[in-house]
XYZ file of N, CA and C in Angstrom:
411
model
N 0.889 -1.253 -0.246
C -0.190 -0.105 -0.248
C 0.934 1.275 0.009
N 0.482 2.094 -0.875
C 1.266 3.523 -1.054
C 1.019 4.217 0.261
N 1.930 4.820 0.742
C 1.886 5.936 1.777
C 1.856 7.332 1.393
N 1.291 8.226 2.137
C 1.159 9.463 1.902
C 1.915 10.554 3.066
N 2.549 11.352 2.896
C 2.808 12.312 3.801
C 2.288 13.696 3.446
N 1.835 14.494 4.391
C 1.286 15.587 4.282
C 1.736 16.542 5.181
N 2.886 17.483 4.996
C 3.420 18.293 5.973
C 3.038 20.060 5.424
N 3.446 20.631 6.771
C 3.092 22.033 6.632
C 4.360 22.842 7.417
N 4.715 23.688 7.173
C 5.672 24.649 8.098
C 4.885 25.885 8.250
N 4.809 26.205 9.410
C 4.152 27.457 9.723
C 4.684 28.113 11.401
N 4.227 29.188 11.427
C 4.970 29.797 12.458
C 3.496 29.708 13.522
N 4.146 29.048 14.949
C 3.000 29.371 16.029
C 3.179 30.548 16.863
N 2.491 30.565 17.829
C 2.864 31.676 18.763
C 2.703 31.068 20.117
N 3.778 31.237 20.918
C 4.109 30.500 22.132
C 3.470 31.781 23.210
N 2.348 31.449 24.089
C 1.802 32.486 24.548
C 2.392 32.616 26.038
N 2.934 33.507 26.455
C 3.796 33.855 27.422
C 2.586 34.489 28.781
N 2.004 35.505 28.263
C 1.186 36.286 28.875
C -0.167 36.966 27.965
N -1.270 37.225 28.794
C -2.258 37.844 28.001
C -1.619 39.008 26.578
N -0.269 39.729 27.164
C -0.011 40.476 26.602
C 1.369 40.280 25.553
N 1.793 39.040 25.905
C 3.068 38.932 25.230
C 3.074 37.442 24.761
N 3.714 37.407 23.235
C 3.828 35.998 22.746
C 5.231 35.893 22.063
N 5.514 35.118 21.768
C 6.735 34.819 20.821
C 6.692 33.909 19.800
N 7.352 33.988 18.603
C 7.102 32.906 17.609
C 7.475 31.580 17.780
N 7.273 30.494 16.993
C 7.777 29.318 17.223
C 7.538 28.554 16.051
N 8.477 28.332 15.500
C 8.745 27.732 14.048
C 8.505 26.377 14.351
N 7.306 25.701 13.469
C 6.694 24.311 13.583
C 6.491 23.524 12.252
N 6.232 22.292 12.320
C 6.168 21.533 11.284
C 4.760 20.654 11.787
N 3.680 20.796 10.986
C 2.599 19.795 10.840
C 2.838 18.494 9.884
N 2.863 17.383 10.717
C 2.957 16.070 9.588
C 2.014 15.097 9.924
N 1.563 14.826 8.781
C 0.567 13.403 8.881
C 1.094 12.602 7.600
N 0.820 11.288 8.261
C 1.216 10.002 7.397
C 0.293 9.073 7.226
N -0.030 8.593 6.339
C -1.478 7.825 6.199
C -1.303 6.554 6.720
N 0.268 5.978 6.969
C 0.539 4.826 7.730
C 0.235 4.909 9.276
N 0.095 6.201 9.631
C -0.012 6.426 11.071
C -1.696 7.024 10.949
N -2.679 6.547 10.640
C -3.674 7.578 10.011
C -4.877 8.286 11.002
N -4.655 7.726 12.377
C -5.410 8.462 13.377
C -4.436 9.673 14.189
N -3.277 9.888 13.691
C -2.525 10.659 14.300
C -2.076 12.074 13.684
N -1.500 13.095 14.164
C -0.739 14.220 13.551
C 0.327 14.120 14.739
N 1.232 14.688 14.072
C 2.588 15.293 14.557
C 3.042 16.673 14.529
N 3.398 17.356 15.481
C 3.846 18.641 15.637
C 5.190 18.459 15.974
N 6.017 19.258 15.224
C 7.470 19.389 15.910
C 7.765 20.904 15.973
N 8.418 21.236 17.226
C 8.543 22.558 17.510
C 9.816 22.719 17.342
N 10.167 23.810 16.672
C 11.789 24.273 16.688
C 12.245 25.512 17.415
N 12.608 24.791 18.759
C 12.575 25.731 19.878
C 14.131 25.895 19.961
N 14.632 27.027 20.856
C 15.832 27.083 21.121
C 16.624 26.146 21.936
N 16.636 25.263 21.671
C 17.304 23.822 22.278
C 18.132 22.924 21.488
N 18.808 21.792 22.087
C 19.297 21.040 21.016
C 18.729 20.254 20.322
N 17.466 19.840 20.561
C 16.554 18.996 19.787
C 15.281 19.528 19.622
N 14.464 19.460 18.535
C 13.006 19.838 18.477
C 12.284 19.062 19.537
N 11.074 19.648 19.853
C 10.212 19.348 20.601
C 8.757 18.691 19.512
N 8.839 17.276 19.974
C 7.687 16.577 19.128
C 6.474 16.144 20.002
N 5.451 16.449 19.356
C 3.827 16.275 20.190
C 3.248 15.366 19.038
N 2.505 14.094 19.718
C 1.562 13.508 18.478
C 0.361 13.314 19.466
N -0.974 13.503 18.666
C -1.917 13.508 19.284
C -3.199 13.318 18.185
N -4.236 12.775 18.464
C -5.271 12.421 17.479
C -5.537 13.739 16.305
N -5.744 13.189 15.305
C -6.138 13.860 14.003
C -7.657 14.780 14.484
N -8.017 13.697 14.764
C -9.631 14.304 15.150
C -9.852 15.373 16.236
N -8.843 15.153 17.218
C -8.790 16.382 18.236
C -8.509 17.811 17.631
N -7.353 17.739 16.696
C -7.166 19.024 16.145
C -8.446 19.227 15.053
N -9.120 18.682 14.441
C -10.050 18.939 13.634
C -11.358 19.548 14.539
N -11.381 19.013 15.477
C -12.759 19.343 16.459
C -12.233 20.594 16.907
N -10.912 20.903 17.496
C -10.445 21.915 18.073
C -10.517 23.537 17.280
N -10.893 23.064 16.031
C -10.770 24.400 15.189
C -12.128 25.040 15.452
N -13.161 24.169 15.748
C -14.506 24.592 15.851
C -15.197 24.614 17.438
N -14.451 24.005 18.072
C -15.242 23.878 19.708
C -13.921 23.434 20.714
N -14.246 23.797 21.844
C -13.216 23.509 22.472
C -13.531 21.700 22.759
N -12.279 21.230 22.958
C -12.017 19.603 23.345
C -10.522 19.276 23.881
N -10.789 17.949 24.216
C -9.779 17.233 24.923
C -9.671 17.327 26.314
N -8.799 16.740 26.775
C -8.804 16.339 28.291
C -7.283 16.046 28.817
N -6.665 16.383 29.866
C -5.431 16.212 30.256
C -4.343 16.957 29.505
N -3.490 16.135 28.823
C -2.283 16.611 28.353
C -2.502 17.793 27.050
N -3.336 17.543 26.186
C -3.573 18.208 25.168
C -5.252 18.777 25.043
N -5.251 19.876 25.289
C -6.600 20.827 25.296
C -6.498 21.824 23.886
N -7.894 22.027 23.117
C -7.687 22.814 22.141
C -9.044 23.620 22.098
N -9.101 24.735 21.460
C -10.270 25.429 21.515
C -9.940 26.455 20.516
N -11.112 27.296 19.518
C -11.048 28.323 18.898
C -11.103 29.403 19.722
N -10.012 30.774 18.988
C -10.420 31.899 20.103
C -9.881 33.010 18.617
N -10.173 34.237 18.864
C -9.483 35.471 18.220
C -8.410 35.824 19.002
N -7.202 36.133 17.905
C -6.015 37.191 18.390
C -6.253 38.051 17.555
N -5.698 39.545 17.739
C -5.508 40.427 17.275
C -6.455 40.780 15.821
N -7.753 39.926 16.134
C -8.695 39.856 15.064
C -8.788 38.638 13.877
N -7.539 38.126 14.263
C -7.675 36.592 13.569
C -8.333 35.618 13.969
N -8.578 34.497 13.262
C -9.096 33.242 13.634
C -7.985 32.325 14.045
N -7.891 31.968 15.515
C -6.657 31.005 15.887
C -7.259 29.850 16.479
N -6.746 28.789 16.467
C -6.718 27.683 17.715
C -5.587 27.625 18.593
N -6.249 27.722 20.029
C -5.471 27.516 20.923
C -5.140 26.175 21.568
N -3.961 25.668 21.706
C -3.539 24.587 21.951
C -2.471 24.565 23.350
N -3.042 23.755 24.341
C -2.953 23.926 25.699
C -2.226 22.456 25.571
N -0.719 22.345 25.943
C -0.135 21.580 26.067
C 0.728 21.160 27.257
N 0.470 19.843 27.955
C 1.099 19.864 29.278
C 1.851 18.465 29.235
N 3.167 18.393 30.032
C 4.118 17.347 30.316
C 4.467 17.669 31.597
N 5.421 16.390 31.914
C 6.120 16.542 33.410
C 7.392 17.595 32.881
N 7.603 17.904 31.706
C 8.615 18.853 31.594
C 8.226 20.357 31.730
N 6.658 20.167 31.796
C 6.313 21.943 31.726
C 4.905 21.880 30.856
N 4.203 23.135 30.657
C 3.221 23.775 30.017
C 3.524 24.805 28.914
N 2.529 24.523 28.040
C 2.844 25.413 26.862
C 1.639 25.871 26.500
N 1.086 26.898 26.251
C -0.024 27.494 25.436
C 0.168 28.007 23.950
N -0.293 27.592 22.963
C 0.212 27.897 21.450
C -0.939 28.370 20.800
N -0.890 29.341 20.042
C -1.782 29.942 18.999
C -1.351 29.573 17.603
N -2.217 28.771 17.124
C -2.232 28.202 15.640
C -3.149 28.953 14.590
N -2.433 29.482 13.591
C -3.589 30.301 12.633
C -4.424 29.390 11.944
N -5.965 29.489 12.218
C -6.949 28.645 11.514
C -6.865 28.424 10.081
N -6.644 29.548 9.198
C -6.385 29.044 7.903
C -5.503 28.169 7.403
N -4.436 28.315 7.947
C -3.464 27.390 7.872
C -3.681 26.179 8.162
N -3.971 26.053 9.461
C -4.122 24.905 10.068
C -5.183 24.014 9.105
N -6.502 24.902 8.961
C -7.527 24.019 8.337
C -7.439 23.635 6.672
N -6.435 24.283 6.106
C -6.227 24.146 4.969
C -5.259 22.702 4.798
N -4.135 22.603 5.940
C -3.483 21.373 6.092
C -4.225 20.381 6.524
N -5.194 20.498 7.121
C -6.204 19.448 7.567
C -6.952 18.873 6.623
N -7.275 19.629 5.557
C -8.200 19.405 4.652
C -7.387 18.159 3.654
N -6.144 18.893 3.363
C -5.270 17.840 2.801
C -5.317 16.652 3.328
N -5.156 16.320 4.726
C -5.198 15.026 5.243
C -6.433 14.346 5.041
N -7.331 15.115 5.229
C -8.597 14.436 5.086
C -9.048 13.821 3.694
N -8.369 14.674 2.647
C -8.567 13.971 1.487
C -7.546 13.079 1.239
N -6.320 12.834 1.766
C -5.501 11.711 1.878
C -5.973 10.359 2.408
N -6.712 10.684 3.546
C -7.451 9.573 4.385
C -8.591 10.265 4.928
N -9.754 9.807 3.966
C -11.036 10.394 4.799
C -11.431 9.776 5.682
N -12.229 10.716 6.863
C -12.673 10.090 8.123
C -13.252 8.715 8.115
N -13.422 8.179 8.806
C -13.845 6.649 8.712
C -13.389 5.515 8.133
N -12.016 5.620 7.302
C -11.240 4.752 6.341
C -9.962 4.644 7.131
N -9.770 5.162 8.253
C -8.294 4.953 8.839
C -8.113 3.651 9.137
N -8.872 2.623 9.411
C -8.773 1.352 9.975
C -8.091 0.501 8.661
N -8.662 0.964 7.549
C -8.280 -0.030 6.669
C -6.708 0.263 6.136
N -6.404 1.487 6.711
C -4.777 1.885 6.184
C -3.857 1.316 7.367
N -4.170 0.385 8.377
C -3.522 -0.219 9.278
C -3.265 -1.448 8.810
N -3.919 -1.928 7.705
C -3.638 -3.235 7.458
C -3.722 -4.422 8.536
N -4.532 -4.229 9.399
C -4.715 -5.382 10.470
C -5.548 -6.492 9.762
N -6.585 -6.501 9.068
C -7.240 -7.642 8.332
C -6.236 -8.112 7.503
N -5.148 -7.836 6.853
C -4.321 -8.375 6.095
C -3.445 -9.241 7.000
N -2.942 -8.689 8.151
C -2.287 -9.311 8.996
C -2.537 -10.250 9.601
N -4.303 -10.313 9.959
C -4.839 -11.488 10.536
C -4.982 -12.628 9.414
N -5.290 -12.115 8.222
C -5.524 -13.318 7.392
C -4.154 -13.868 7.083
N -3.134 -13.343 7.221
C -1.716 -13.967 6.932
C -1.703 -15.143 8.164
N -1.535 -14.392 9.079
C -1.559 -15.120 10.440
C -2.284 -16.300 10.426
N -3.592 -16.241 9.809
C -4.540 -17.501 10.294
C -4.651 -18.327 8.995
N -3.785 -18.010 8.025
C -3.575 -18.898 6.792
C -2.147 -19.641 7.016
N -1.571 -19.561 8.357
C -0.478 -20.665 8.495
C -0.850 -21.789 9.005
C-alpha cells in the first residue's frame, strides 16, 4: 500500500502572558501509515526539536469547539482579529499554550482528510491483512 505524507511548515505563537507571545517555528505532519495521528514538531532554542503526537480528530474538532482532556486541550479563539486555535499542552517537563492560525491549519487538515477520509483510517492499518496472513499458516 502506498503511503502519503502531508506536511506544512508554519509559525505558531507561544503565549507567555495575555500581552506577550513569541514566534515558534513548527512543522505539522500527517502520515497515512499512522492514520489516526498528527505530529507537530516545534523548533525551539534547544539542542533537539520538541515533538508532540495526538489524534487528528482532536485538532479537527479544536478548530470549531473546545475539546480534549489532560495533556492536550484545544479551542478556537480570536487573536488580534484573526481566527486561531489555541493548544494547551502539558507534560512532566512543563506546560505551553500555543496559538495556531486557523486558515493554515484548516487547509493542512483538509489535505490530510483528502489523503485519508474520516472513517477509512482502520483500513490503512492493514490489520485485516495481517490477521489473514497469521490465520493462513
